Structures are given as C-alpha cells and as structure tokens.
Short mmCIF file of C-alpha atoms in Angstrom, two decimals:
data_model
loop_
_atom_site.label_atom_id
_atom_site.label_comp_id
_atom_site.label_asym_id
_atom_site.label_seq_id
_atom_site.Cartn_x
_atom_site.Cartn_y
_atom_site.Cartn_z
CA MET A 1 -38.12 65.09 179.01
CA ASN A 2 -38.70 67.20 181.87
CA SER A 3 -42.41 68.04 181.58
CA ILE A 4 -41.44 72.07 181.60
CA LEU A 5 -39.21 71.51 178.80
CA GLN A 6 -41.68 69.70 176.88
CA GLN A 7 -44.58 72.13 177.69
CA ASP A 8 -42.10 74.65 176.33
CA LEU A 9 -41.51 72.77 173.30
CA ASN A 10 -44.89 72.00 172.40
CA ASP A 11 -45.43 76.08 173.05
CA PHE A 12 -42.00 76.92 171.10
CA GLU A 13 -43.50 79.36 168.44
CA ASN A 14 -46.11 80.97 171.24
CA ILE A 15 -42.82 81.97 173.29
CA LEU A 16 -40.91 83.10 170.36
CA GLU A 17 -43.96 85.36 169.53
CA LYS A 18 -44.04 86.82 172.83
CA THR A 19 -40.26 87.25 172.73
CA LYS A 20 -40.21 88.90 169.51
CA GLN A 21 -42.70 91.62 171.01
CA GLN A 22 -40.87 92.33 174.33
CA GLY A 23 -37.69 93.15 171.98
CA ILE A 24 -40.27 95.14 169.39
CA ASP A 25 -41.53 97.12 172.40
CA PHE A 26 -37.97 97.94 173.42
CA LEU A 27 -36.85 98.76 170.07
CA ASN A 28 -39.99 100.98 168.79
CA ASN A 29 -39.36 102.89 172.88
CA LEU A 30 -35.70 103.55 172.52
CA GLU A 31 -36.01 107.31 172.27
CA ASN A 32 -38.13 107.51 175.19
CA LEU A 33 -35.76 105.18 177.19
CA PRO A 34 -32.90 106.68 179.66
CA THR A 35 -29.47 106.29 178.63
CA SER A 36 -28.46 105.22 182.36
CA ASN A 37 -30.39 104.85 185.27
CA ASN A 38 -29.97 103.92 189.14
CA TYR A 39 -32.34 101.10 189.27
CA SER A 40 -31.39 98.33 191.06
CA ILE A 41 -32.31 94.80 192.25
CA GLU A 42 -31.33 92.14 194.98
CA PRO A 43 -30.11 89.29 193.33
CA LYS A 44 -31.89 86.08 193.60
CA LYS A 45 -30.11 83.97 196.47
CA GLU A 46 -31.98 80.66 195.83
CA LEU A 47 -32.56 78.79 192.33
CA ASN A 48 -36.30 77.93 191.78
CA GLU A 49 -36.91 74.25 192.67
CA LEU A 50 -39.36 73.54 189.74
CA GLY A 51 -39.13 76.53 187.18
CA LEU A 52 -40.93 79.07 185.45
CA GLY A 53 -41.12 77.93 182.36
CA SER A 54 -39.99 80.14 179.62
CA LEU A 55 -43.21 82.46 179.56
CA GLY A 56 -42.80 82.54 183.11
CA ALA A 57 -39.44 83.53 183.17
CA LEU A 58 -40.15 86.29 179.92
CA ALA A 59 -42.58 87.71 182.68
CA GLU A 60 -40.15 87.78 185.48
CA PHE A 61 -37.47 89.19 183.09
CA LYS A 62 -39.85 92.12 181.78
CA GLN A 63 -41.07 92.88 185.55
CA ARG A 64 -37.77 92.96 187.35
CA LEU A 65 -34.62 92.60 185.08
CA SER A 66 -35.64 94.69 182.03
CA PRO A 67 -35.73 97.94 184.03
CA LEU A 68 -32.06 97.54 184.30
CA LEU A 69 -31.80 97.79 181.16
CA VAL A 70 -30.46 101.38 178.97
CA SER A 71 -31.21 102.75 175.40
CA SER A 72 -27.45 102.00 174.58
CA PRO A 73 -28.48 100.91 171.28
CA GLY A 74 -30.52 104.22 170.69
CA PRO A 75 -29.60 107.69 169.14
CA ARG A 76 -28.41 109.28 172.11
CA TYR A 77 -26.11 106.91 173.46
CA TRP A 78 -22.53 108.51 172.20
CA GLY A 79 -20.09 106.78 174.59
CA PHE A 80 -17.75 103.86 174.05
CA VAL A 81 -18.34 104.22 169.93
CA THR A 82 -21.36 101.92 170.37
CA GLY A 83 -23.35 101.49 167.51
CA GLY A 84 -26.89 100.21 167.56
CA SER A 85 -28.38 97.37 165.86
CA THR A 86 -30.08 97.73 162.35
CA PRO A 87 -33.14 95.82 161.72
CA ALA A 88 -31.07 93.46 159.23
CA SER A 89 -28.30 92.75 161.87
CA VAL A 90 -31.12 91.95 164.62
CA ALA A 91 -32.74 89.31 161.86
CA GLY A 92 -29.08 87.69 161.59
CA ASP A 93 -28.45 87.58 165.32
CA TRP A 94 -31.38 85.92 166.24
CA LEU A 95 -30.97 83.55 163.00
CA ALA A 96 -27.56 82.57 164.59
CA SER A 97 -29.20 81.83 167.71
CA VAL A 98 -31.62 79.52 165.94
CA TYR A 99 -29.54 77.77 163.95
CA ASP A 100 -27.02 77.40 166.59
CA GLN A 101 -24.06 76.42 164.57
CA ASN A 102 -20.55 75.84 166.02
CA THR A 103 -18.93 77.44 162.94
CA GLN A 104 -15.45 75.77 162.33
CA SER A 105 -14.75 73.80 159.18
CA VAL A 106 -15.40 74.46 155.62
CA THR A 107 -15.63 70.84 154.79
CA SER A 108 -17.16 69.14 157.87
CA GLN A 109 -19.82 66.30 158.18
CA GLY A 110 -20.62 68.65 161.25
CA GLY A 111 -21.33 71.36 158.57
CA ASN A 112 -19.69 74.01 156.86
CA SER A 113 -21.18 76.91 157.85
CA ALA A 114 -17.37 78.54 157.99
CA LEU A 115 -18.49 79.06 154.48
CA ILE A 116 -21.02 81.92 155.63
CA GLU A 117 -17.99 83.58 157.61
CA PHE A 118 -15.63 83.16 154.42
CA GLU A 119 -18.26 85.10 152.22
CA THR A 120 -18.57 87.66 154.77
CA ILE A 121 -15.17 88.45 155.38
CA ASN A 122 -14.75 88.40 151.34
CA LEU A 123 -17.83 91.01 151.43
CA LEU A 124 -16.06 93.23 154.01
CA LEU A 125 -12.89 93.21 152.29
CA GLN A 126 -14.75 94.92 149.28
CA LEU A 127 -16.64 97.06 151.41
CA LEU A 128 -13.26 98.32 152.78
CA GLU A 129 -11.59 98.11 149.21
CA LEU A 130 -8.79 95.82 150.84
CA PRO A 131 -7.11 93.04 148.80
CA ASP A 132 -7.82 89.45 149.07
CA SER A 133 -4.39 89.00 150.20
CA PHE A 134 -5.78 88.93 153.56
CA MET A 135 -7.43 86.35 155.24
CA GLY A 136 -9.99 86.75 158.22
CA GLY A 137 -12.29 85.42 160.79
CA PHE A 138 -14.89 86.92 163.55
CA VAL A 139 -14.02 87.30 166.92
CA THR A 140 -15.91 88.59 169.83
CA SER A 141 -14.39 92.40 170.25
CA ALA A 142 -11.46 94.86 169.20
CA THR A 143 -9.82 93.14 172.16
CA MET A 144 -9.73 89.85 170.51
CA SER A 145 -9.03 90.83 167.20
CA ASN A 146 -5.81 92.72 168.60
CA PHE A 147 -4.96 90.00 170.52
CA THR A 148 -5.38 87.35 167.59
CA SER A 149 -2.88 89.81 165.21
CA LEU A 150 -0.63 90.17 167.94
CA GLY A 151 -0.54 86.88 168.53
CA VAL A 152 0.80 86.13 165.04
CA ALA A 153 3.10 89.16 165.21
CA ARG A 154 4.54 87.48 168.47
CA GLN A 155 5.13 84.22 166.53
CA TRP A 156 6.66 86.04 163.76
CA PHE A 157 9.28 88.02 165.93
CA GLY A 158 10.23 84.89 167.48
CA LYS A 159 10.87 83.33 163.98
CA GLN A 160 13.34 86.08 163.05
CA PHE A 161 15.42 84.30 166.11
CA GLY A 162 14.66 80.89 165.12
CA LYS A 163 12.51 80.25 167.61
CA ASP A 164 9.05 79.26 168.07
CA PHE A 165 7.14 81.09 171.41
CA ALA A 166 3.62 79.50 170.86
CA LYS A 167 5.72 76.24 171.55
CA ASN A 168 8.71 76.85 173.60
CA GLY A 169 7.46 80.43 175.40
CA ILE A 170 9.23 83.92 174.82
CA SER A 171 12.81 83.91 174.99
CA GLU A 172 13.75 87.20 173.35
CA THR A 173 12.74 90.67 174.18
CA ILE A 174 10.10 91.77 171.80
CA THR A 175 10.31 95.11 170.49
CA ILE A 176 7.04 97.34 170.22
CA LEU A 177 6.91 100.55 168.84
CA THR A 178 3.61 102.68 169.12
CA ALA A 179 2.34 106.21 169.88
CA THR A 180 -1.35 106.34 170.94
CA PRO A 181 -2.32 102.27 171.32
CA HIS A 182 -5.77 101.84 172.31
CA SER A 183 -6.39 100.08 175.61
CA SER A 184 -7.39 96.87 173.95
CA SER A 185 -3.71 96.65 172.32
CA VAL A 186 -2.28 97.35 175.63
CA LYS A 187 -4.34 94.78 177.41
CA SER A 188 -3.40 92.24 174.48
CA LEU A 189 0.43 92.62 175.10
CA SER A 190 -0.48 91.74 178.85
CA MET A 191 -2.32 88.56 177.80
CA LEU A 192 0.38 87.27 175.43
CA GLY A 193 2.88 87.62 177.89
CA ILE A 194 5.04 90.29 176.33
CA GLY A 195 4.02 92.96 178.83
CA SER A 196 1.47 95.82 179.17
CA GLN A 197 4.44 98.14 179.82
CA ASN A 198 6.66 96.62 177.52
CA TYR A 199 6.43 98.88 174.47
CA THR A 200 7.92 101.94 173.05
CA VAL A 201 6.05 105.06 173.07
CA VAL A 202 6.98 107.17 169.86
CA LYS A 203 6.15 110.77 169.76
CA THR A 204 3.08 112.44 167.95
CA ILE A 205 2.98 115.43 166.00
CA GLU A 206 3.00 118.47 167.26
CA GLY A 207 -0.03 120.63 167.22
CA ASN A 208 -3.07 118.89 168.72
CA ARG A 209 -2.46 115.56 166.95
CA GLU A 210 -2.19 111.76 168.39
CA ALA A 211 -0.32 110.32 165.22
CA MET A 212 2.55 109.22 165.38
CA ASP A 213 5.64 111.49 164.58
CA LEU A 214 7.36 109.75 161.49
CA VAL A 215 10.83 111.39 162.10
CA ASP A 216 10.74 109.92 165.63
CA LEU A 217 9.40 106.76 164.34
CA GLU A 218 12.41 106.28 161.79
CA GLU A 219 14.75 107.35 164.64
CA LYS A 220 13.74 104.96 166.89
CA ILE A 221 14.00 102.15 164.01
CA LYS A 222 17.32 103.14 163.13
CA ALA A 223 18.49 102.73 166.83
CA LEU A 224 17.42 99.14 166.69
CA ASN A 225 20.34 98.41 164.17
CA GLY A 226 18.31 96.06 161.97
CA LYS A 227 16.73 94.03 164.73
CA PRO A 228 13.31 93.22 163.95
CA PHE A 229 9.98 95.02 165.81
CA ILE A 230 6.45 95.13 165.58
CA LEU A 231 4.72 98.32 164.91
CA ILE A 232 0.96 99.28 166.12
CA SER A 233 -0.49 101.73 164.36
CA SER A 234 -3.99 103.63 164.65
CA ALA A 235 -6.75 104.16 162.33
CA GLY A 236 -8.54 106.59 164.32
CA THR A 237 -7.43 107.32 167.87
CA VAL A 238 -10.00 106.83 170.58
CA ASN A 239 -10.07 110.70 171.86
CA THR A 240 -9.68 112.58 168.37
CA ALA A 241 -10.21 109.80 166.02
CA ASP A 242 -6.76 110.77 164.57
CA PHE A 243 -4.65 108.52 161.85
CA ASP A 244 -1.12 107.60 161.65
CA ASP A 245 0.69 108.07 157.96
CA PHE A 246 -0.34 104.95 156.30
CA LYS A 247 1.82 105.73 153.07
CA ALA A 248 4.98 106.90 154.49
CA ILE A 249 4.70 103.63 157.04
CA SER A 250 4.46 101.50 153.96
CA LYS A 251 7.76 103.36 152.62
CA LEU A 252 9.05 102.33 155.73
CA LYS A 253 8.43 98.72 155.35
CA GLU A 254 9.87 98.57 152.21
CA GLN A 255 13.07 99.60 153.92
CA TYR A 256 12.83 97.61 157.30
CA ASN A 257 12.15 94.38 159.09
CA PHE A 258 8.88 94.62 160.78
CA TRP A 259 5.38 93.26 161.67
CA TRP A 260 2.89 96.05 161.08
CA HIS A 261 -0.28 96.02 162.60
CA ILE A 262 -3.15 98.42 162.43
CA ASP A 263 -5.99 99.17 165.12
CA GLY A 264 -8.67 100.47 162.89
CA ALA A 265 -11.33 99.34 165.19
CA PHE A 266 -13.68 102.21 164.03
CA GLY A 267 -11.80 104.49 161.81
CA GLY A 268 -11.10 101.44 159.27
CA PHE A 269 -14.50 102.32 158.03
CA ALA A 270 -13.45 105.70 156.62
CA ALA A 271 -12.55 103.57 153.81
CA VAL A 272 -16.00 103.30 152.91
CA SER A 273 -16.35 106.99 152.02
CA GLU A 274 -15.15 108.95 149.16
CA LYS A 275 -14.67 111.50 151.32
CA TYR A 276 -12.53 110.08 154.15
CA LYS A 277 -11.31 107.03 152.29
CA HIS A 278 -7.63 108.99 151.69
CA LEU A 279 -7.31 108.76 155.80
CA VAL A 280 -6.46 105.20 155.28
CA GLU A 281 -4.61 105.11 151.84
CA GLY A 282 -1.59 102.67 152.11
CA TRP A 283 -3.23 100.55 154.63
CA GLU A 284 -3.41 97.32 152.45
CA GLY A 285 0.42 96.86 153.19
CA ALA A 286 -0.16 95.92 156.87
CA ASP A 287 0.46 92.79 158.09
CA SER A 288 -2.90 92.49 160.49
CA ILE A 289 -6.01 94.77 160.64
CA THR A 290 -8.40 95.07 163.67
CA ILE A 291 -12.07 96.04 162.68
CA ASP A 292 -14.73 96.08 165.13
CA CYS A 293 -18.41 95.49 163.71
CA HIS A 294 -20.61 96.57 166.66
CA LYS A 295 -19.34 100.01 165.99
CA TRP A 296 -19.78 101.39 162.68
CA LEU A 297 -21.44 98.64 161.11
CA ASN A 298 -23.95 98.69 163.58
CA VAL A 299 -24.51 95.23 164.32
CA PRO A 300 -25.57 93.47 167.72
CA TYR A 301 -22.49 92.91 170.39
CA GLU A 302 -20.32 91.10 170.39
CA SER A 303 -18.85 91.37 166.87
CA ALA A 304 -15.45 92.37 165.36
CA PHE A 305 -12.97 90.62 162.86
CA TYR A 306 -9.30 90.14 162.26
CA LEU A 307 -7.38 90.33 158.75
CA VAL A 308 -4.06 88.79 158.37
CA LYS A 309 -2.24 88.41 155.42
CA LYS A 310 -2.72 84.75 153.78
CA GLU A 311 1.35 84.74 153.74
CA HIS A 312 1.63 84.37 157.46
CA ILE A 313 -1.15 81.53 157.77
CA ASN A 314 1.25 79.23 159.23
CA LEU A 315 2.63 81.63 161.47
CA GLN A 316 -1.21 81.77 162.63
CA ILE A 317 -1.75 78.31 162.88
CA GLU A 318 1.46 77.70 164.88
CA THR A 319 -0.02 80.17 167.19
CA PHE A 320 -3.46 78.72 167.42
CA GLN A 321 -3.76 75.05 166.20
CA ASN A 322 -5.66 72.94 168.15
CA SER A 323 -2.91 70.25 168.46
CA ASN A 324 -4.55 68.05 171.19
CA ALA A 325 -7.31 66.92 168.61
CA PRO A 326 -5.61 64.90 165.86
CA TYR A 327 -9.09 63.93 164.45
CA LEU A 328 -9.01 67.43 162.74
CA GLY A 329 -6.49 66.37 160.23
CA ASN A 330 -3.83 68.68 158.51
CA PRO A 331 -4.55 72.06 159.43
CA LEU A 332 -3.43 73.56 156.13
CA GLU A 333 -4.97 70.92 153.90
CA ASN A 334 -8.58 70.98 156.28
CA PHE A 335 -9.12 74.54 157.27
CA ASN A 336 -10.87 75.06 160.41
CA TYR A 337 -11.16 78.15 162.60
CA LEU A 338 -10.09 76.04 165.46
CA ASN A 339 -6.45 76.25 164.16
CA VAL A 340 -6.26 80.38 163.56
CA VAL A 341 -8.38 82.03 166.46
CA PRO A 342 -8.10 81.99 170.35
CA GLU A 343 -11.68 80.28 170.96
CA ASN A 344 -12.65 76.73 169.81
CA SER A 345 -16.25 77.36 170.39
CA ARG A 346 -17.67 79.77 167.81
CA ARG A 347 -21.13 80.90 167.20
CA LEU A 348 -21.98 82.05 163.68
CA ARG A 349 -20.83 85.48 164.59
CA ALA A 350 -20.61 86.27 160.95
CA LEU A 351 -24.30 86.11 160.17
CA PRO A 352 -25.74 89.40 161.41
CA VAL A 353 -22.78 91.15 159.30
CA TRP A 354 -23.71 88.81 156.45
CA PHE A 355 -27.59 90.27 156.92
CA SER A 356 -26.32 93.67 157.05
CA LEU A 357 -24.15 93.94 154.28
CA MET A 358 -26.98 92.14 151.92
CA ALA A 359 -29.66 94.53 153.17
CA TYR A 360 -27.69 97.69 153.06
CA GLY A 361 -24.99 97.68 150.65
CA LYS A 362 -21.78 99.78 150.32
CA GLU A 363 -24.24 102.90 149.78
CA GLY A 364 -26.04 102.20 152.84
CA PHE A 365 -22.93 101.91 155.00
CA CYS A 366 -21.27 104.98 153.29
CA ASP A 367 -24.47 107.05 154.47
CA ILE A 368 -24.32 105.76 157.90
CA ILE A 369 -20.53 107.14 158.01
CA GLU A 370 -21.15 110.23 156.10
CA LYS A 371 -24.15 111.26 158.30
CA SER A 372 -22.07 110.28 161.52
CA THR A 373 -19.44 112.57 160.52
CA LEU A 374 -21.51 115.78 159.37
CA LEU A 375 -23.62 115.18 162.92
CA ALA A 376 -20.27 115.24 164.82
CA LEU A 377 -19.29 118.35 163.09
CA HIS A 378 -22.90 120.13 163.72
CA PHE A 379 -22.41 118.86 167.30
CA GLY A 380 -18.84 120.43 167.49
CA ASN A 381 -20.49 123.74 165.85
CA ALA A 382 -23.36 123.75 168.51
CA LEU A 383 -20.70 123.56 171.21
CA ILE A 384 -18.21 126.58 170.17
CA GLU A 385 -21.72 128.53 169.61
CA GLN A 386 -22.01 128.20 173.78
CA GLU A 387 -19.81 130.44 175.51
CA HIS A 388 -19.30 127.76 178.56
CA PHE A 389 -17.78 124.84 176.19
CA GLU A 390 -14.46 124.60 174.24
CA LEU A 391 -12.95 121.54 171.60
CA LEU A 392 -10.00 120.01 173.18
CA ALA A 393 -9.22 119.04 169.28
CA PRO A 394 -10.27 119.33 165.83
CA ILE A 395 -13.07 116.83 164.53
CA ARG A 396 -11.51 114.59 162.14
CA LEU A 397 -14.13 111.95 161.74
CA ASN A 398 -17.01 111.06 164.16
CA ASN A 399 -15.55 111.57 167.75
CA VAL A 400 -16.03 115.20 169.59
CA CYS A 401 -13.54 115.75 172.04
CA PHE A 402 -14.13 118.96 174.04
CA THR A 403 -14.47 120.20 177.86
CA LEU A 404 -15.74 123.29 179.92
CA LYS A 405 -14.22 126.43 179.04
CA GLY A 406 -11.77 128.01 181.02
CA ASN A 407 -9.44 126.35 183.21
CA GLU A 408 -10.86 127.20 186.57
CA ASN A 409 -13.83 125.10 185.29
CA GLN A 410 -11.72 121.87 185.10
CA ASP A 411 -12.51 120.55 188.43
CA LYS A 412 -16.28 121.06 187.37
CA VAL A 413 -16.23 118.97 184.15
CA ASN A 414 -16.69 115.34 185.87
CA ASP A 415 -19.60 116.88 187.97
CA PHE A 416 -21.02 118.30 184.76
CA LEU A 417 -20.84 114.86 182.91
CA ILE A 418 -22.32 112.82 186.00
CA LYS A 419 -25.32 115.44 186.36
CA LEU A 420 -25.67 115.31 182.15
CA ASN A 421 -25.61 111.60 182.27
CA ASP A 422 -27.75 111.49 184.99
CA THR A 423 -30.46 112.80 183.03
CA GLY A 424 -31.04 109.89 181.23
CA LYS A 425 -31.21 111.75 177.92
CA VAL A 426 -27.64 111.21 176.75
CA PHE A 427 -24.79 109.54 177.77
CA MET A 428 -20.94 110.30 176.91
CA THR A 429 -17.81 109.29 178.52
CA PRO A 430 -14.89 111.11 180.24
CA THR A 431 -11.43 111.53 178.75
CA PHE A 432 -8.18 113.17 179.43
CA TYR A 433 -6.57 114.84 176.82
CA GLN A 434 -3.24 117.18 176.74
CA ASN A 435 -3.35 117.46 180.39
CA LYS A 436 -7.04 118.16 180.39
CA LYS A 437 -10.31 116.67 181.87
CA GLY A 438 -12.75 116.43 178.85
CA ILE A 439 -15.72 114.62 177.68
CA ARG A 440 -16.04 112.68 174.74
CA ALA A 441 -18.93 112.08 172.41
CA SER A 442 -18.97 109.38 169.57
CA PHE A 443 -21.33 109.33 166.32
CA VAL A 444 -21.77 106.24 164.92
CA ASN A 445 -25.41 104.95 165.67
CA TRP A 446 -27.28 104.98 162.78
CA ARG A 447 -30.45 106.26 164.38
CA THR A 448 -28.98 109.33 165.44
CA THR A 449 -30.53 113.04 164.08
CA GLU A 450 -30.00 116.60 164.59
CA ASN A 451 -33.13 116.81 166.67
CA ASP A 452 -31.26 114.61 169.39
CA ILE A 453 -28.22 116.80 169.41
CA LYS A 454 -30.76 119.91 169.63
CA MET A 455 -32.03 118.06 172.61
CA VAL A 456 -28.58 117.33 174.00
CA ILE A 457 -27.40 121.03 173.86
CA GLU A 458 -30.76 121.97 175.75
CA GLU A 459 -30.03 119.89 178.50
CA MET A 460 -26.34 120.57 178.45
CA LYS A 461 -27.10 124.24 178.94
CA LYS A 462 -29.44 123.50 182.12
CA ILE A 463 -26.76 121.59 183.63
CA ILE A 464 -24.41 124.57 183.30
CA LEU A 465 -26.91 126.75 185.24
CA ASP A 466 -27.40 124.05 187.61
CA ILE A 467 -23.44 124.17 188.34
CA GLN A 468 -23.20 127.99 188.27
CA ILE A 469 -20.86 128.07 185.45
#
C-alpha cells in the first residue's frame, strides 16, 4: 500500500474528526456567510507528485477552496427552490458515504441495501398520503425523475401502436400536451429523443394563472380523435406555485387514453399540510409523479425520487433493463434497480431521507411546509408595504414572484437584482412572467425566520436608493 494511503488509514479517526469540525464551523456560521461572492482561484495546472495526505488536502481546501463556497444551505438563499440540510439528513448523507453501498437488489449476495430504499419510498408514500399502488426509487434530481417517468411514458405510447420504442427506436410521432412545463421536463423530452419543441401547449386559465385551461385541454384531446397522448401537468409551477386541477384531469382519464405525468418537484409536498393538501386532490390517479427531496424535504443535493404505478412495471423494465448482464436473472422475479432506473451505479441515496423521516416525522415536515408558506406571505406583505415593489402573481404557496413597480422601471429590474445579490445577504433569481421582468423568492429552508425577511427588506430599500427609483 502507498505510504501516504497507509498513514491515512492509520489516522482515519483523526481525519474524520478534523473534517467534521470543518463542517461544523461552516454550518454554525451559515447566517454570517455570503449567499454569493466574487472570490476566484487560478486552477492548478499540475497534480502533486507525492500527494499531501488527507489532512494536507483538508488544509488546502480550507485555505484556498472553501472561500468559493456560499451559504446555499442557509436561511436567506431563496433561489432555485433550494432547501438546506437538516441535522438528521447530514448524518444520513455522511453514513451513506461511509457505508458506500451500490444500491441495486433486494436479494443479493452483494448486499440488499435496496430494502432501505423500498422502506423509504413506503414512508414517503405515507407522508404524501399516496396509495401503495405506486412503486418508486431514488435518482439525482427532478430532471432525472422526469426523465425516468417520461421514459416509461414513451414506452407506453409505443405499445399503443404495438411497437417497442426502447428496442427499436421511436417510429411514431409522440403527442405531448402540457401548459407550463418546467425546463427539466423539456430537457427530458430532448434526452428521450422526443424533441424539446415537440409538445403542444395547452392554454392557461385566464386571470394571472399558470394552470392549464381544462376547456382548451379537452378540445385538444378531442382533436386527436382517440389517439393516445402523454399529459405533463404541474403540482407547483416554478414562478407562482400554481397547480393544475387534478380532480378534473382524473375524470378526463376515465374517458380518454393517455399517460398522466405530474411534475410535483416541490409542490407535491403540499399534500403534507391539511391547509394545502386540497391542491393535490386527485393526483393519486396519475401514472407517474416527480418529487424532489433536496427542496422542501431539506436533504443534501442530489436527491429526488420518481413514482410510477406498479401496473407499469413491465414497461419500466423494458425501458431500462440492463439486458447485457444475464447474471442478474429474471428482472421480474429478482427485482433490481438497475432494470428500472437510468443509472447502473447507485449510492444509498435513500439514507438521508430515511434519517429525516425517522427524525422529524410527518408533524415536523408539516411544520416546515406551513412555516415556509407563512414566511412567503410575510415577505409578500412586506413588499406591498414598500412603494417601489409589486407582486406579479398571488402567493399560492411558497414562491413570491415580484418586480419593481412601474413599467418605466422594467429596465432596472436586472440591475436591482444583481446589486441585491452582490450584497451577499440574500440570493434570489430573475424570471420573466406575463411579459414582465421579475424576481422570484422561494421559501423552503427550515432555518429561515421573520428576522431574515426583515434584514432582506432593509437591504432592498438601500438598493432602491442606490439605483434612484
């Protein structure tokens, strides 16, 4: 064994202790760390010949690389619908690395850590009050969850014509109907060979809505004359957290032949709250659902899961089966995640979620969700009280979409946001909504408080003076 590697092995406990302290120092100082910075480095051009050892690498990381990192898990990082890691999820994530399992099979001589994933999916179904008619698994992100679900939908569509798209390629034009798809769904259509522009846009409801107009949807369905299609609907649109009418879509599904996919990356967690669960009423009728855990579940990146009805398991295996590995056996008799998801190599991604669900239970996550929505309303009200801001849409859940008041100030919106983000006190993202430049703040982080909102409003007032609105 290499001498430095041997030395690290002998000093493993000390290395982990020092690494733990580095992490604790970061987490304990989150509120004071910037949400963005301009720090930069000159990338190394030569690899060290002998190596520094783990402690040497840790020292260099702390001195040279850690200043690049921002407080994205912190209370005032309101961009990209990003949660922050809870203590339990950090513990689970650390142990996922320590145990370093390749999570594949439920009955394998190589280990059956997939049983942990099975249990975690079952707990999530209980959290979201969804029936056990769904099966699921963990992937890296909402993008890969949408990709997995729509991959099975693509196979379903081919079967309606007696064709196997997974084996022989797409040989029919796939019809997609959707109103306001997230970019990850569009990206999935591109990766699946369907085409990022090959979908039909359903009109949205009039009156500051992003949800699909059901009259227009049914007209487009009738125009297909009984041909199959795939419907992509939203449980929480990215700008305004709007929801499609799932009860009405469920009734349409009784009349027409289509695959129903719901992108519920963050909005699906409305099901956890008695106040907001009506927003997802009827979603149990979907064929597939996307949920993102590193958003409102507040676990570390990368963590999402897909849900697909069990009745479609054959289609899922046809889509993703690792057919070049005969030693894996019959994929139906010997369940293996290799045969139902895109990745062959899979870490135990379920463990941070399992720890979180065990630690905080349904009441804990209900508290996070309801607190987040209250904070969004609080921020919205604080904006309205200021003469220089206006809301672009009603606050339906946890996203606040707003802009500078007055059309004459539209050309100042980007400059305002850049200056605000450059303070390092808060991070929000630009958007474009109803032909206006806007700003979006998303509340999902378990650490955020009303004091954070007060601090941000004060910073915003300073920027307003600076750009002379």
